CSV table of C-alpha atoms and ligand atoms in Angstrom, one decimal:
chain,number,residue,atom,x,y,z
A,1272,MET,CA,146.5,46.2,129.2
A,1273,THR,CA,142.7,46.6,128.3
A,1274,SER,CA,140.9,43.4,127.7
A,1275,PHE,CA,139.5,42.3,124.4
A,1276,ARG,CA,136.1,42.3,126.5
A,1277,GLU,CA,136.5,45.6,128.1
A,1278,PHE,CA,136.3,48.0,125.6
A,1279,ARG,CA,135.3,51.4,126.8
A,1280,GLY,CA,134.2,54.3,124.0
A,1281,THR,CA,137.0,56.6,125.0
A,1282,GLU,CA,136.0,60.0,123.7
A,1283,ALA,CA,139.4,61.3,122.6
A,1284,TRP,CA,139.5,58.1,120.2
A,1285,GLY,CA,135.9,59.4,119.0
A,1286,VAL,CA,137.0,63.1,118.9
A,1287,GLU,CA,139.9,61.6,117.1
A,1288,ALA,CA,138.0,59.1,114.4
A,1289,TRP,CA,135.4,62.4,113.8
A,1290,LYS,CA,138.3,64.5,112.4
A,1291,ALA,CA,139.4,61.9,110.7
A,1292,MET,CA,136.4,61.4,109.0
A,1293,CYS,CA,135.6,65.3,108.4
A,1294,ARG,CA,139.2,65.5,106.8
A,1295,VAL,CA,137.8,62.3,104.4
A,1296,ARG,CA,135.6,64.4,103.4
A,1297,GLU,CA,136.8,67.7,102.9
A,1298,LYS,CA,139.9,65.8,100.7
A,1299,SER,CA,138.2,63.6,98.3
A,1300,PRO,CA,140.7,61.7,98.4
A,1301,LEU,CA,140.8,60.2,94.9
A,1302,ILE,CA,141.4,56.0,95.4
A,1303,GLN,CA,142.5,54.2,92.6
A,1304,CYS,CA,141.5,50.0,93.3
A,1305,ILE,CA,142.1,47.2,91.2
A,1306,THR,CA,139.4,44.8,92.9
A,1307,ASN,CA,137.3,42.1,92.3
A,1308,PHE,CA,134.1,41.7,90.0
A,1309,VAL,CA,132.2,40.8,93.1
A,1310,SER,CA,133.1,43.9,95.2
A,1311,MET,CA,133.4,47.0,92.5
A,1312,ASP,CA,129.8,48.1,93.4
A,1313,ILE,CA,129.9,48.1,97.4
A,1314,MET,CA,133.5,49.1,97.4
A,1315,ALA,CA,132.9,52.3,95.0
A,1316,ASN,CA,130.0,52.8,96.9
A,1317,THR,CA,131.8,52.5,100.2
A,1318,LEU,CA,134.0,55.3,99.1
A,1319,LEU,CA,131.4,57.2,97.9
A,1320,ALA,CA,129.4,57.6,100.8
A,1321,ALA,CA,132.2,58.5,102.6
A,1322,GLY,CA,132.9,61.5,100.9
A,1323,ALA,CA,136.3,59.9,98.9
A,1324,SER,CA,136.2,59.6,94.7
A,1325,PRO,CA,136.7,56.0,93.4
A,1326,ALA,CA,137.6,54.9,90.1
A,1327,MET,CA,138.1,51.2,89.4
A,1328,VAL,CA,140.9,51.4,86.8
A,1329,HIS,CA,142.7,48.3,85.7
A,1330,ALA,CA,144.1,48.3,82.8
A,1331,VAL,CA,148.0,47.8,81.9
A,1332,GLU,CA,148.5,51.1,79.4
A,1333,GLU,CA,146.3,53.6,81.8
A,1334,ILE,CA,148.5,52.5,85.4
A,1335,THR,CA,151.5,55.1,84.6
A,1336,GLU,CA,148.8,58.0,84.2
A,1337,PHE,CA,146.4,56.9,86.6
A,1338,THR,CA,148.3,56.0,89.6
A,1339,ALA,CA,149.8,59.6,89.4
A,1340,LEU,CA,146.6,61.2,89.8
A,1341,SER,CA,145.2,59.0,92.4
A,1342,ASN,CA,146.0,59.3,96.0
A,1343,ALA,CA,146.3,56.2,97.6
A,1344,LEU,CA,146.0,52.7,95.9
A,1345,CYS,CA,144.1,49.4,96.7
A,1346,ILE,CA,145.6,45.9,95.8
A,1347,ASN,CA,142.6,43.0,96.1
A,1348,ILE,CA,143.3,40.0,95.1
A,1349,GLY,CA,139.6,38.5,94.4
A,1350,THR,CA,139.3,37.2,91.4
A,1351,LEU,CA,142.6,37.1,90.0
A,1352,SER,CA,144.4,36.8,86.6
A,1353,PRO,CA,147.7,36.7,84.9
A,1354,ASP,CA,147.0,39.8,83.9
A,1355,TRP,CA,144.9,41.0,86.5
A,1356,ILE,CA,148.4,41.1,88.5
A,1357,PHE,CA,150.7,42.4,85.9
A,1358,SER,CA,148.9,45.3,86.3
A,1359,MET,CA,148.6,45.1,90.0
A,1360,LYS,CA,152.2,44.9,90.1
A,1361,VAL,CA,152.9,48.0,87.6
A,1362,ALA,CA,150.3,50.0,89.2
A,1363,VAL,CA,152.2,49.0,92.8
A,1364,ALA,CA,155.6,49.8,91.1
A,1365,ARG,CA,154.0,53.0,90.1
A,1366,ALA,CA,152.8,54.1,93.7
A,1367,ASN,CA,156.0,53.2,95.1
A,1368,GLU,CA,157.9,55.1,92.4
A,1369,LEU,CA,156.0,58.1,93.8
A,1370,GLN,CA,155.4,57.6,98.0
A,1371,LYS,CA,151.7,57.3,97.1
A,1372,PRO,CA,150.5,55.1,99.8
A,1373,TRP,CA,149.4,51.5,98.7
A,1374,ILE,CA,146.5,49.3,100.3
A,1375,LEU,CA,146.7,45.6,99.7
A,1376,ASP,CA,143.5,42.9,100.4
A,1377,PRO,CA,144.8,39.1,100.6
A,1378,VAL,CA,141.1,37.5,99.6
A,1379,GLY,CA,141.3,34.1,99.8
A,1380,VAL,CA,145.2,34.2,100.4
A,1381,GLY,CA,146.1,30.4,100.8
A,1382,ALA,CA,143.5,28.9,99.4
A,1383,THR,CA,145.5,28.0,96.4
A,1384,THR,CA,149.4,27.9,95.3
A,1385,PHE,CA,148.9,30.9,92.6
A,1386,ARG,CA,146.8,33.1,94.5
A,1387,THR,CA,149.5,32.4,98.0
A,1388,GLU,CA,152.4,32.9,95.8
A,1389,LYS,CA,151.2,35.9,94.1
A,1390,CYS,CA,150.3,37.6,96.9
A,1391,ILE,CA,153.5,37.3,98.7
A,1392,GLU,CA,154.7,38.9,95.9
A,1393,LEU,CA,152.7,41.4,96.5
A,1394,ILE,CA,154.0,42.0,99.5
A,1395,HIS,CA,157.9,42.0,98.9
A,1396,SER,CA,156.7,44.8,97.4
A,1397,LYS,CA,155.9,47.0,100.7
A,1398,PRO,CA,151.9,47.7,101.0
A,1399,THR,CA,151.5,50.4,103.6
A,1400,VAL,CA,148.4,48.0,104.9
A,1401,ILE,CA,147.4,44.8,104.8
A,1402,ARG,CA,144.1,44.1,105.8
A,1403,GLY,CA,142.6,40.2,105.6
A,1404,ASN,CA,140.4,38.5,107.5
A,1405,ALA,CA,142.1,36.0,110.7
A,1406,SER,CA,142.3,32.7,108.2
A,1407,GLU,CA,144.0,35.0,105.5
A,1408,ILE,CA,146.5,36.7,107.8
A,1409,MET,CA,147.3,33.7,109.3
A,1410,ALA,CA,147.7,31.9,105.8
A,1411,VAL,CA,150.1,34.8,104.5
A,1412,VAL,CA,152.7,34.0,107.3
A,1413,GLY,CA,152.2,30.0,107.3
A,1414,ALA,CA,150.4,30.0,111.0
A,1415,SER,CA,147.9,27.4,109.3
A,1416,THR,CA,147.1,25.7,106.6
A,1417,GLY,CA,143.7,24.7,105.3
A,1418,SER,CA,141.9,27.2,107.9
A,1419,THR,CA,140.7,29.6,104.6
A,1420,LYS,CA,137.1,28.6,103.4
A,1421,GLY,CA,137.5,30.5,99.9
A,1422,VAL,CA,137.6,33.6,100.5
A,1423,ASP,CA,135.7,33.6,104.4
A,1424,SER,CA,137.1,33.2,107.5
A,1425,THR,CA,137.2,30.2,110.1
A,1426,GLN,CA,138.9,31.6,112.7
A,1427,ALA,CA,138.3,34.4,115.3
A,1428,SER,CA,140.6,37.8,114.3
A,1429,THR,CA,141.7,37.3,118.7
A,1430,ASP,CA,143.7,34.0,117.3
A,1431,ALA,CA,144.6,35.4,114.4
A,1432,LEU,CA,146.7,38.2,116.4
A,1433,GLU,CA,150.0,37.0,117.0
A,1434,ALA,CA,150.5,36.4,113.0
A,1435,ALA,CA,149.3,39.6,111.9
A,1436,LYS,CA,152.7,41.4,114.8
A,1437,GLU,CA,154.6,38.8,112.8
A,1438,LEU,CA,153.5,39.7,109.0
A,1439,ALA,CA,153.6,44.0,110.3
A,1440,ARG,CA,157.5,43.7,111.6
A,1441,ILE,CA,158.7,40.9,108.4
A,1442,ALA,CA,156.8,43.7,105.8
A,1443,GLN,CA,157.1,46.4,107.5
A,1444,CYS,CA,153.7,47.7,107.3
A,1445,ILE,CA,150.4,47.7,109.0
A,1446,VAL,CA,148.5,44.9,109.3
A,1447,ALA,CA,144.7,44.7,110.4
A,1448,VAL,CA,143.0,41.6,110.8
A,1449,SER,CA,139.0,42.1,110.2
A,1450,GLY,CA,136.2,40.4,112.7
A,1451,ALA,CA,134.4,40.8,115.6
A,1452,VAL,CA,137.4,43.0,117.5
A,1453,ASP,CA,139.5,44.4,114.9
A,1454,LEU,CA,143.0,44.6,115.4
A,1455,VAL,CA,145.2,46.4,113.9
A,1456,THR,CA,149.5,46.4,114.4
A,1457,ASP,CA,152.8,47.9,113.6
A,1458,GLY,CA,154.0,44.9,115.0
A,1459,LYS,CA,154.5,46.7,118.8
A,1460,ARG,CA,151.5,48.6,119.5
A,1461,VAL,CA,147.9,47.1,119.0
A,1462,LEU,CA,144.7,48.9,118.7
A,1463,GLY,CA,141.4,47.3,118.9
A,1464,VAL,CA,138.2,48.0,117.7
A,1465,SER,CA,134.9,46.7,118.8
A,1466,ASN,CA,132.1,48.5,116.4
A,1467,GLY,CA,130.7,46.5,113.9
A,1468,VAL,CA,127.6,43.8,113.9
A,1469,ALA,CA,128.2,40.5,113.1
A,1470,LEU,CA,125.5,40.3,109.8
A,1471,MET,CA,128.0,42.5,108.6
A,1472,GLN,CA,129.7,39.0,107.4
A,1473,ARG,CA,126.9,37.9,105.3
A,1474,ILE,CA,127.6,41.1,103.1
A,1475,THR,CA,129.1,39.9,100.7
A,1476,ALA,CA,132.8,42.3,100.2
A,1477,THR,CA,131.9,44.2,103.6
A,1478,GLY,CA,136.3,43.2,104.1
A,1479,CYS,CA,136.8,44.7,100.9
A,1480,ALA,CA,135.1,47.2,101.0
A,1481,VAL,CA,136.6,48.7,104.2
A,1482,THR,CA,139.7,48.4,103.3
A,1483,ALA,CA,139.1,50.8,100.3
A,1484,LEU,CA,138.4,52.6,102.7
A,1485,ILE,CA,141.2,52.0,104.5
A,1486,ALA,CA,143.0,53.4,101.9
A,1487,ALA,CA,141.0,56.9,101.7
A,1488,PHE,CA,141.3,57.3,105.7
A,1489,VAL,CA,145.3,56.7,105.4
A,1490,ALA,CA,145.3,58.9,101.5
A,1491,VAL,CA,144.5,61.6,104.1
A,1492,HIS,CA,146.6,61.0,107.0
A,1493,PRO,CA,149.8,59.5,105.6
A,1494,GLY,CA,152.3,59.9,108.3
A,1495,ARG,CA,149.4,57.7,110.7
A,1496,PRO,CA,148.5,54.6,108.7
A,1497,LEU,CA,147.7,52.3,112.4
A,1498,GLU,CA,145.3,54.6,113.3
A,1499,ALA,CA,143.7,55.8,110.1
A,1500,ALA,CA,143.4,52.0,109.9
A,1501,ALA,CA,141.5,52.0,112.7
A,1502,PHE,CA,139.6,55.2,112.4
A,1503,ALA,CA,137.7,53.6,108.9
A,1504,LEU,CA,137.3,50.0,110.3
A,1505,ALA,CA,135.5,51.9,114.0
A,1506,LEU,CA,133.1,54.1,111.2
A,1507,PHE,CA,132.5,50.9,108.9
A,1508,GLY,CA,131.5,49.4,111.8
A,1509,LEU,CA,129.9,51.8,113.5
A,1510,ALA,CA,128.0,52.1,109.8
A,1511,GLY,CA,126.9,48.8,110.5
A,1512,GLU,CA,125.5,49.3,114.0
A,1513,ILE,CA,123.6,52.3,112.8
A,1514,GLY,CA,122.2,50.5,109.8
A,1515,ASN,CA,121.6,47.5,111.4
A,1516,GLU,CA,118.8,49.1,114.1
A,1517,LYS,CA,116.4,49.6,110.7
A,1518,ALA,CA,117.7,46.3,109.0
A,1519,ASN,CA,115.4,42.9,108.4
A,1520,GLY,CA,118.7,41.3,106.5
A,1521,PRO,CA,122.0,41.5,104.7
A,1522,ALA,CA,120.1,43.2,102.0
A,1523,SER,CA,118.5,46.2,104.2
A,1524,LEU,CA,121.7,46.0,105.8
A,1525,ARG,CA,123.7,47.1,103.0
A,1526,VAL,CA,121.7,49.6,102.0
A,1527,ASN,CA,121.8,50.9,105.4
A,1528,LEU,CA,125.3,51.0,106.2
A,1529,LEU,CA,126.1,52.8,103.3
A,1530,ASP,CA,123.2,55.4,104.5
A,1531,ALA,CA,124.6,55.6,107.4
A,1532,LEU,CA,128.0,56.1,106.6
A,1533,HIS,CA,127.0,59.0,104.5
A,1534,SER,CA,125.2,60.5,107.4
A,1535,LEU,CA,127.9,59.7,110.1
A,1536,ASP,CA,127.8,62.9,112.8
A,1537,GLU,CA,130.1,64.1,115.4
A,1538,ILE,CA,127.5,63.2,118.4
A,1539,SER,CA,127.2,59.4,117.3
A,1540,VAL,CA,131.1,59.7,116.1
A,1541,THR,CA,132.2,60.8,119.8
A,1542,SER,CA,130.5,59.0,121.3
A,1543,ARG,CA,129.8,55.3,119.9
A,1544,ILE,CA,133.0,54.5,118.9
A,1545,ARG,CA,134.9,51.6,120.3
A,1546,ILE,CA,138.8,52.1,120.1
A,1547,ALA,CA,141.2,50.4,122.4
A,1548,GLN,CA,145.1,49.9,122.6
A,1549,ILE,CA,145.5,46.5,124.0
B,1153,ADP,N1,131.1,38.9,114.7
B,1153,ADP,C1,131.4,40.6,114.2
B,1153,ADP,N2,130.8,41.3,114.7
B,1153,ADP,C2,131.0,42.6,113.9
B,1153,ADP,N3,131.4,43.4,113.0
B,1153,ADP,C3,132.8,41.9,112.2
B,1153,ADP,C4,132.5,40.4,112.5
B,1153,ADP,N4,132.7,39.7,111.7
B,1153,ADP,C5,133.2,40.8,110.6
B,1153,ADP,N5,132.6,42.3,111.1
B,1153,ADP,C6,133.1,43.3,110.8
B,1153,ADP,O1,132.2,42.7,109.3
B,1153,ADP,C7,133.6,43.6,108.4
B,1153,ADP,C8,134.1,42.4,107.1
B,1153,ADP,O2,135.0,42.0,108.0
B,1153,ADP,P1,135.5,40.5,108.0
B,1153,ADP,O3,133.8,39.6,107.7
B,1153,ADP,O4,136.4,40.0,108.6
B,1153,ADP,O5,136.1,40.2,106.1
B,1153,ADP,P2,135.9,39.9,104.8
B,1153,ADP,O6,134.8,39.7,104.5
B,1153,ADP,O7,136.8,39.5,104.2
B,1153,ADP,O8,136.6,37.8,105.5
B,1153,ADP,C9,134.8,44.8,108.5
B,1153,ADP,O9,134.4,45.8,108.9
B,1153,ADP,C10,134.8,43.8,110.3
B,1153,ADP,O10,134.4,44.7,111.6
B,1154,TZP,C1,133.0,36.2,96.9
B,1154,TZP,C2,134.1,36.7,96.8
B,1154,TZP,N1,134.8,35.7,95.9
B,1154,TZP,C3,135.8,36.1,95.0
B,1154,TZP,S1,136.2,37.8,95.8
B,1154,TZP,C4,134.9,37.8,97.1
B,1154,TZP,C5,134.5,39.0,97.5
B,1154,TZP,C6,134.5,38.7,99.3
B,1154,TZP,O1,134.9,39.5,99.7
B,1154,TZP,P1,134.5,40.0,101.1
B,1154,TZP,O2,136.6,38.9,101.5
B,1154,TZP,O3,134.7,41.4,101.0
B,1154,TZP,O4,134.3,38.9,102.2
B,1155,MG,MG1,138.3,39.4,101.9
């Protein structure tokens, strides 16, 4: 059993993460994103920097065709409205019909009744992975009320571990909780990822961006969503660490993180990825 304080860069995980990164670059999966207005830019740029291909497509008239073209679907409820919810449900149904993975980011769930209801309805359609911050994951399972501060978390990821396991079991999917240590679980196994820097929280939509990156990794590793989610979180966190070496604050970290993600190499990944089975 590894404690949260005992992360070591086990080279085996680094080698696997590097292979996963190479596969994303080689396959360049098309990721359909129905996401909030705030996140569109950084999400698309994150996917491009990783070698994937983003498309922000939400008009209901286009969904039947477009979801069929995509390798994975990323659904994000950050700037929700009734017509967008309708598009999301049509896209999710189409993805399920075609057995394509879809990933949910429950932004701000718990903040309002409308958001919570619509989020739960989406979860009933069986996402492949749910990635949220600790307050969001706790709110989905009713483990806390009023702990979300709009879209930001007031809890540590470790506080949400039991809620994440419960959600994974109930929804029969992978659940990832981001934070200082990212936790990824299928309800039984738990992987912890300790890459990243705290300043990433001061850039809007980094959580949304890493959810889309998870979609890209799951798209090219369809049988291994637990590991794929952990690799995406670890590599995004590592890009944050490398980017932070040259950054002076959130704005320059945003730029340097994208540059670092684009330039990740085998030596950095194999030596600096910190994933452990908890
Ligand atoms: N204290 C921290 N230390 C290191 N990385 C962090 C920390 N908090 C968040 N991150 C990283 O920032 C990214 C966004 O996570 P988070 O802020 O939890 O999501 P959200 O933006 O949805 O609230 C993730 O890649 C996460 O690993
Ligand atoms: C600020 C804001 N408001 C609605 S969605 C959004 C972006 C949230 O992004 P993240 O969950 O990654 O912090
Ligand atoms: Mg978020």
